[in-house]
Amino acid sequence: MKQEKGFTLIELMIVMSIVAILLTIAQPMYRDSKLRAQEAVLMENLFTLRDVIDQFYVDKARYPDSLEELTSSSYIRGIPRDPFTGSAEDWQMIPPPEGQEGSIYDVHSGSDRLAIDGTPYNEW
């Protein structure tokens, strides 16, 4: 009698169950890693914008009137986009202290979402 090669239905169902369990475990970790990556991009973009604003202030003794002024003055090639709003137009501009020239002293995210640690992104 010739022995047939292949997998039985039970063996295939066991393998499929194991794969489903592994995917169930991995999916939340993937979601968290994606969120952490977006947070890292936001932190880097905020650091870059704040650094460029400070450089502008040191050079011109005033703060910029808009983020576009930073690009037109060649301090930065382009305004980075907020990874949570998906736009370069949604940054919250914080005005300088009274008595200072210019319109932008600091920037924050335009997102109203909460970070993994529970702090709002627009307070970073």
PDB file of C-alpha atoms in Angstrom:
ATOM      1  CA  MET A   1       0.000   0.000   0.000  1.00  0.00           C
ATOM      2  CA  LYS A   2       1.321   3.396  -0.984  1.00  0.00           C
ATOM      3  CA  GLN A   3       1.625   5.957   1.827  1.00  0.00           C
ATOM      4  CA  GLU A   4       0.188   9.373   0.862  1.00  0.00           C
ATOM      5  CA  LYS A   5       2.209  12.470   1.658  1.00  0.00           C
ATOM      6  CA  GLY A   6       0.626  15.675   2.957  1.00  0.00           C
ATOM      7  CA  PHE A   7      -0.966  17.270   5.968  1.00  0.00           C
ATOM      8  CA  THR A   8      -4.173  16.235   7.605  1.00  0.00           C
ATOM      9  CA  LEU A   9      -6.949  18.710   8.273  1.00  0.00           C
ATOM     10  CA  ILE A  10      -6.249  18.560  12.025  1.00  0.00           C
ATOM     11  CA  GLU A  11      -2.577  19.443  11.496  1.00  0.00           C
ATOM     12  CA  LEU A  12      -3.509  22.414   9.316  1.00  0.00           C
ATOM     13  CA  MET A  13      -6.061  23.647  11.871  1.00  0.00           C
ATOM     14  CA  ILE A  14      -3.472  23.450  14.670  1.00  0.00           C
ATOM     15  CA  VAL A  15      -0.954  25.446  12.637  1.00  0.00           C
ATOM     16  CA  MET A  16      -3.603  28.057  11.751  1.00  0.00           C
ATOM     17  CA  SER A  17      -4.567  28.360  15.436  1.00  0.00           C
ATOM     18  CA  ILE A  18      -0.945  28.919  16.456  1.00  0.00           C
ATOM     19  CA  VAL A  19      -0.508  31.593  13.761  1.00  0.00           C
ATOM     20  CA  ALA A  20      -3.721  33.327  14.876  1.00  0.00           C
ATOM     21  CA  ILE A  21      -2.549  33.375  18.510  1.00  0.00           C
ATOM     22  CA  LEU A  22       0.838  34.825  17.510  1.00  0.00           C
ATOM     23  CA  LEU A  23      -0.842  37.537  15.409  1.00  0.00           C
ATOM     24  CA  THR A  24      -3.143  38.413  18.300  1.00  0.00           C
ATOM     25  CA  ILE A  25      -0.113  38.887  20.543  1.00  0.00           C
ATOM     26  CA  ALA A  26       1.925  40.848  17.973  1.00  0.00           C
ATOM     27  CA  GLN A  27      -0.788  43.267  16.805  1.00  0.00           C
ATOM     28  CA  PRO A  28      -0.886  45.491  19.945  1.00  0.00           C
ATOM     29  CA  MET A  29       2.915  45.629  20.006  1.00  0.00           C
ATOM     30  CA  TYR A  30       2.901  46.789  16.380  1.00  0.00           C
ATOM     31  CA  ARG A  31       0.346  49.498  17.173  1.00  0.00           C
ATOM     32  CA  ASP A  32       2.432  50.750  20.133  1.00  0.00           C
ATOM     33  CA  SER A  33       5.640  50.754  18.095  1.00  0.00           C
ATOM     34  CA  LYS A  34       3.958  52.798  15.354  1.00  0.00           C
ATOM     35  CA  LEU A  35       2.709  55.321  17.932  1.00  0.00           C
ATOM     36  CA  ARG A  36       6.152  55.536  19.539  1.00  0.00           C
ATOM     37  CA  ALA A  37       7.698  56.175  16.133  1.00  0.00           C
ATOM     38  CA  GLN A  38       5.211  58.998  15.472  1.00  0.00           C
ATOM     39  CA  GLU A  39       6.031  60.482  18.881  1.00  0.00           C
ATOM     40  CA  ALA A  40       9.749  60.341  18.088  1.00  0.00           C
ATOM     41  CA  VAL A  41       9.115  62.157  14.783  1.00  0.00           C
ATOM     42  CA  LEU A  42       7.071  64.805  16.608  1.00  0.00           C
ATOM     43  CA  MET A  43       9.825  65.354  19.188  1.00  0.00           C
ATOM     44  CA  GLU A  44      12.439  65.679  16.434  1.00  0.00           C
ATOM     45  CA  ASN A  45      10.289  68.097  14.418  1.00  0.00           C
ATOM     46  CA  LEU A  46       9.620  70.247  17.495  1.00  0.00           C
ATOM     47  CA  PHE A  47      13.324  70.257  18.367  1.00  0.00           C
ATOM     48  CA  THR A  48      14.212  71.310  14.811  1.00  0.00           C
ATOM     49  CA  LEU A  49      11.632  74.101  14.666  1.00  0.00           C
ATOM     50  CA  ARG A  50      12.588  75.434  18.099  1.00  0.00           C
ATOM     51  CA  ASP A  51      16.279  75.348  17.229  1.00  0.00           C
ATOM     52  CA  VAL A  52      15.665  77.241  13.992  1.00  0.00           C
ATOM     53  CA  ILE A  53      13.519  79.843  15.792  1.00  0.00           C
ATOM     54  CA  ASP A  54      16.347  80.359  18.291  1.00  0.00           C
ATOM     55  CA  GLN A  55      18.912  80.705  15.481  1.00  0.00           C
ATOM     56  CA  PHE A  56      16.669  83.277  13.787  1.00  0.00           C
ATOM     57  CA  TYR A  57      16.396  85.240  17.035  1.00  0.00           C
ATOM     58  CA  VAL A  58      20.169  85.214  17.597  1.00  0.00           C
ATOM     59  CA  ASP A  59      20.823  86.453  14.044  1.00  0.00           C
ATOM     60  CA  LYS A  60      18.065  89.057  13.737  1.00  0.00           C
ATOM     61  CA  ALA A  61      17.357  90.059  17.398  1.00  0.00           C
ATOM     62  CA  ARG A  62      13.658  89.355  16.868  1.00  0.00           C
ATOM     63  CA  TYR A  63      11.400  86.351  16.498  1.00  0.00           C
ATOM     64  CA  PRO A  64       9.979  85.312  13.103  1.00  0.00           C
ATOM     65  CA  ASP A  65       6.548  86.539  12.064  1.00  0.00           C
ATOM     66  CA  SER A  66       5.666  83.188  10.481  1.00  0.00           C
ATOM     67  CA  LEU A  67       7.130  79.752   9.924  1.00  0.00           C
ATOM     68  CA  GLU A  68       7.341  80.577   6.220  1.00  0.00           C
ATOM     69  CA  GLU A  69       9.776  83.377   7.099  1.00  0.00           C
ATOM     70  CA  LEU A  70      12.139  80.676   8.356  1.00  0.00           C
ATOM     71  CA  THR A  71      12.102  78.985   4.950  1.00  0.00           C
ATOM     72  CA  SER A  72      12.344  82.196   2.934  1.00  0.00           C
ATOM     73  CA  SER A  73      15.335  83.263   5.072  1.00  0.00           C
ATOM     74  CA  SER A  74      16.997  79.865   4.437  1.00  0.00           C
ATOM     75  CA  TYR A  75      16.994  78.757   8.058  1.00  0.00           C
ATOM     76  CA  ILE A  76      15.135  75.572   7.133  1.00  0.00           C
ATOM     77  CA  ARG A  77      14.336  73.967   3.761  1.00  0.00           C
ATOM     78  CA  GLY A  78      10.709  73.286   4.544  1.00  0.00           C
ATOM     79  CA  ILE A  79       8.306  73.283   7.426  1.00  0.00           C
ATOM     80  CA  PRO A  80       8.093  69.734   8.821  1.00  0.00           C
ATOM     81  CA  ARG A  81       4.675  68.211   9.084  1.00  0.00           C
ATOM     82  CA  ASP A  82       3.049  67.271  12.354  1.00  0.00           C
ATOM     83  CA  PRO A  83       2.872  63.434  12.303  1.00  0.00           C
ATOM     84  CA  PHE A  84      -0.438  63.420  14.179  1.00  0.00           C
ATOM     85  CA  THR A  85      -2.310  66.003  12.127  1.00  0.00           C
ATOM     86  CA  GLY A  86      -0.522  65.105   8.895  1.00  0.00           C
ATOM     87  CA  SER A  87      -0.035  68.753   7.984  1.00  0.00           C
ATOM     88  CA  ALA A  88       2.698  71.383   8.119  1.00  0.00           C
ATOM     89  CA  GLU A  89      -0.001  74.039   8.575  1.00  0.00           C
ATOM     90  CA  ASP A  90      -1.377  72.876  11.945  1.00  0.00           C
ATOM     91  CA  TRP A  91       1.446  73.912  14.267  1.00  0.00           C
ATOM     92  CA  GLN A  92       0.324  76.023  17.224  1.00  0.00           C
ATOM     93  CA  MET A  93       2.397  79.181  17.332  1.00  0.00           C
ATOM     94  CA  ILE A  94       3.163  80.614  20.757  1.00  0.00           C
ATOM     95  CA  PRO A  95       3.796  84.381  20.734  1.00  0.00           C
ATOM     96  CA  PRO A  96       6.908  85.841  22.367  1.00  0.00           C
ATOM     97  CA  PRO A  97       6.823  87.516  25.772  1.00  0.00           C
ATOM     98  CA  GLU A  98       5.540  91.065  25.804  1.00  0.00           C
ATOM     99  CA  GLY A  99       8.058  93.572  24.535  1.00  0.00           C
ATOM    100  CA  GLN A 100       9.693  91.162  22.057  1.00  0.00           C
ATOM    101  CA  GLU A 101       9.363  91.647  18.311  1.00  0.00           C
ATOM    102  CA  GLY A 102       7.949  88.919  16.110  1.00  0.00           C
ATOM    103  CA  SER A 103       5.042  86.498  16.273  1.00  0.00           C
ATOM    104  CA  ILE A 104       6.502  83.042  16.968  1.00  0.00           C
ATOM    105  CA  TYR A 105       8.389  82.309  20.176  1.00  0.00           C
ATOM    106  CA  ASP A 106       7.599  78.596  20.370  1.00  0.00           C
ATOM    107  CA  VAL A 107       5.629  75.906  18.540  1.00  0.00           C
ATOM    108  CA  HIS A 108       3.463  73.033  19.734  1.00  0.00           C
ATOM    109  CA  SER A 109       1.651  70.233  17.960  1.00  0.00           C
ATOM    110  CA  GLY A 110      -1.792  71.028  16.611  1.00  0.00           C
ATOM    111  CA  SER A 111      -3.089  67.613  17.663  1.00  0.00           C
ATOM    112  CA  ASP A 112      -5.569  67.214  20.499  1.00  0.00           C
ATOM    113  CA  ARG A 113      -4.598  63.562  21.061  1.00  0.00           C
ATOM    114  CA  LEU A 114      -2.860  62.177  24.133  1.00  0.00           C
ATOM    115  CA  ALA A 115       0.609  60.661  24.186  1.00  0.00           C
ATOM    116  CA  ILE A 116       1.375  57.191  25.519  1.00  0.00           C
ATOM    117  CA  ASP A 117       2.314  58.781  28.857  1.00  0.00           C
ATOM    118  CA  GLY A 118      -1.038  60.642  28.982  1.00  0.00           C
ATOM    119  CA  THR A 119       0.195  64.166  28.208  1.00  0.00           C
ATOM    120  CA  PRO A 120      -1.441  66.078  25.362  1.00  0.00           C
ATOM    121  CA  TYR A 121       0.742  66.437  22.272  1.00  0.00           C
ATOM    122  CA  ASN A 122      -0.169  70.121  22.080  1.00  0.00           C
ATOM    123  CA  GLU A 123       1.671  70.692  25.373  1.00  0.00           C
ATOM    124  CA  TRP A 124       4.967  69.186  24.221  1.00  0.00           C
TER     125      TRP A 124
END
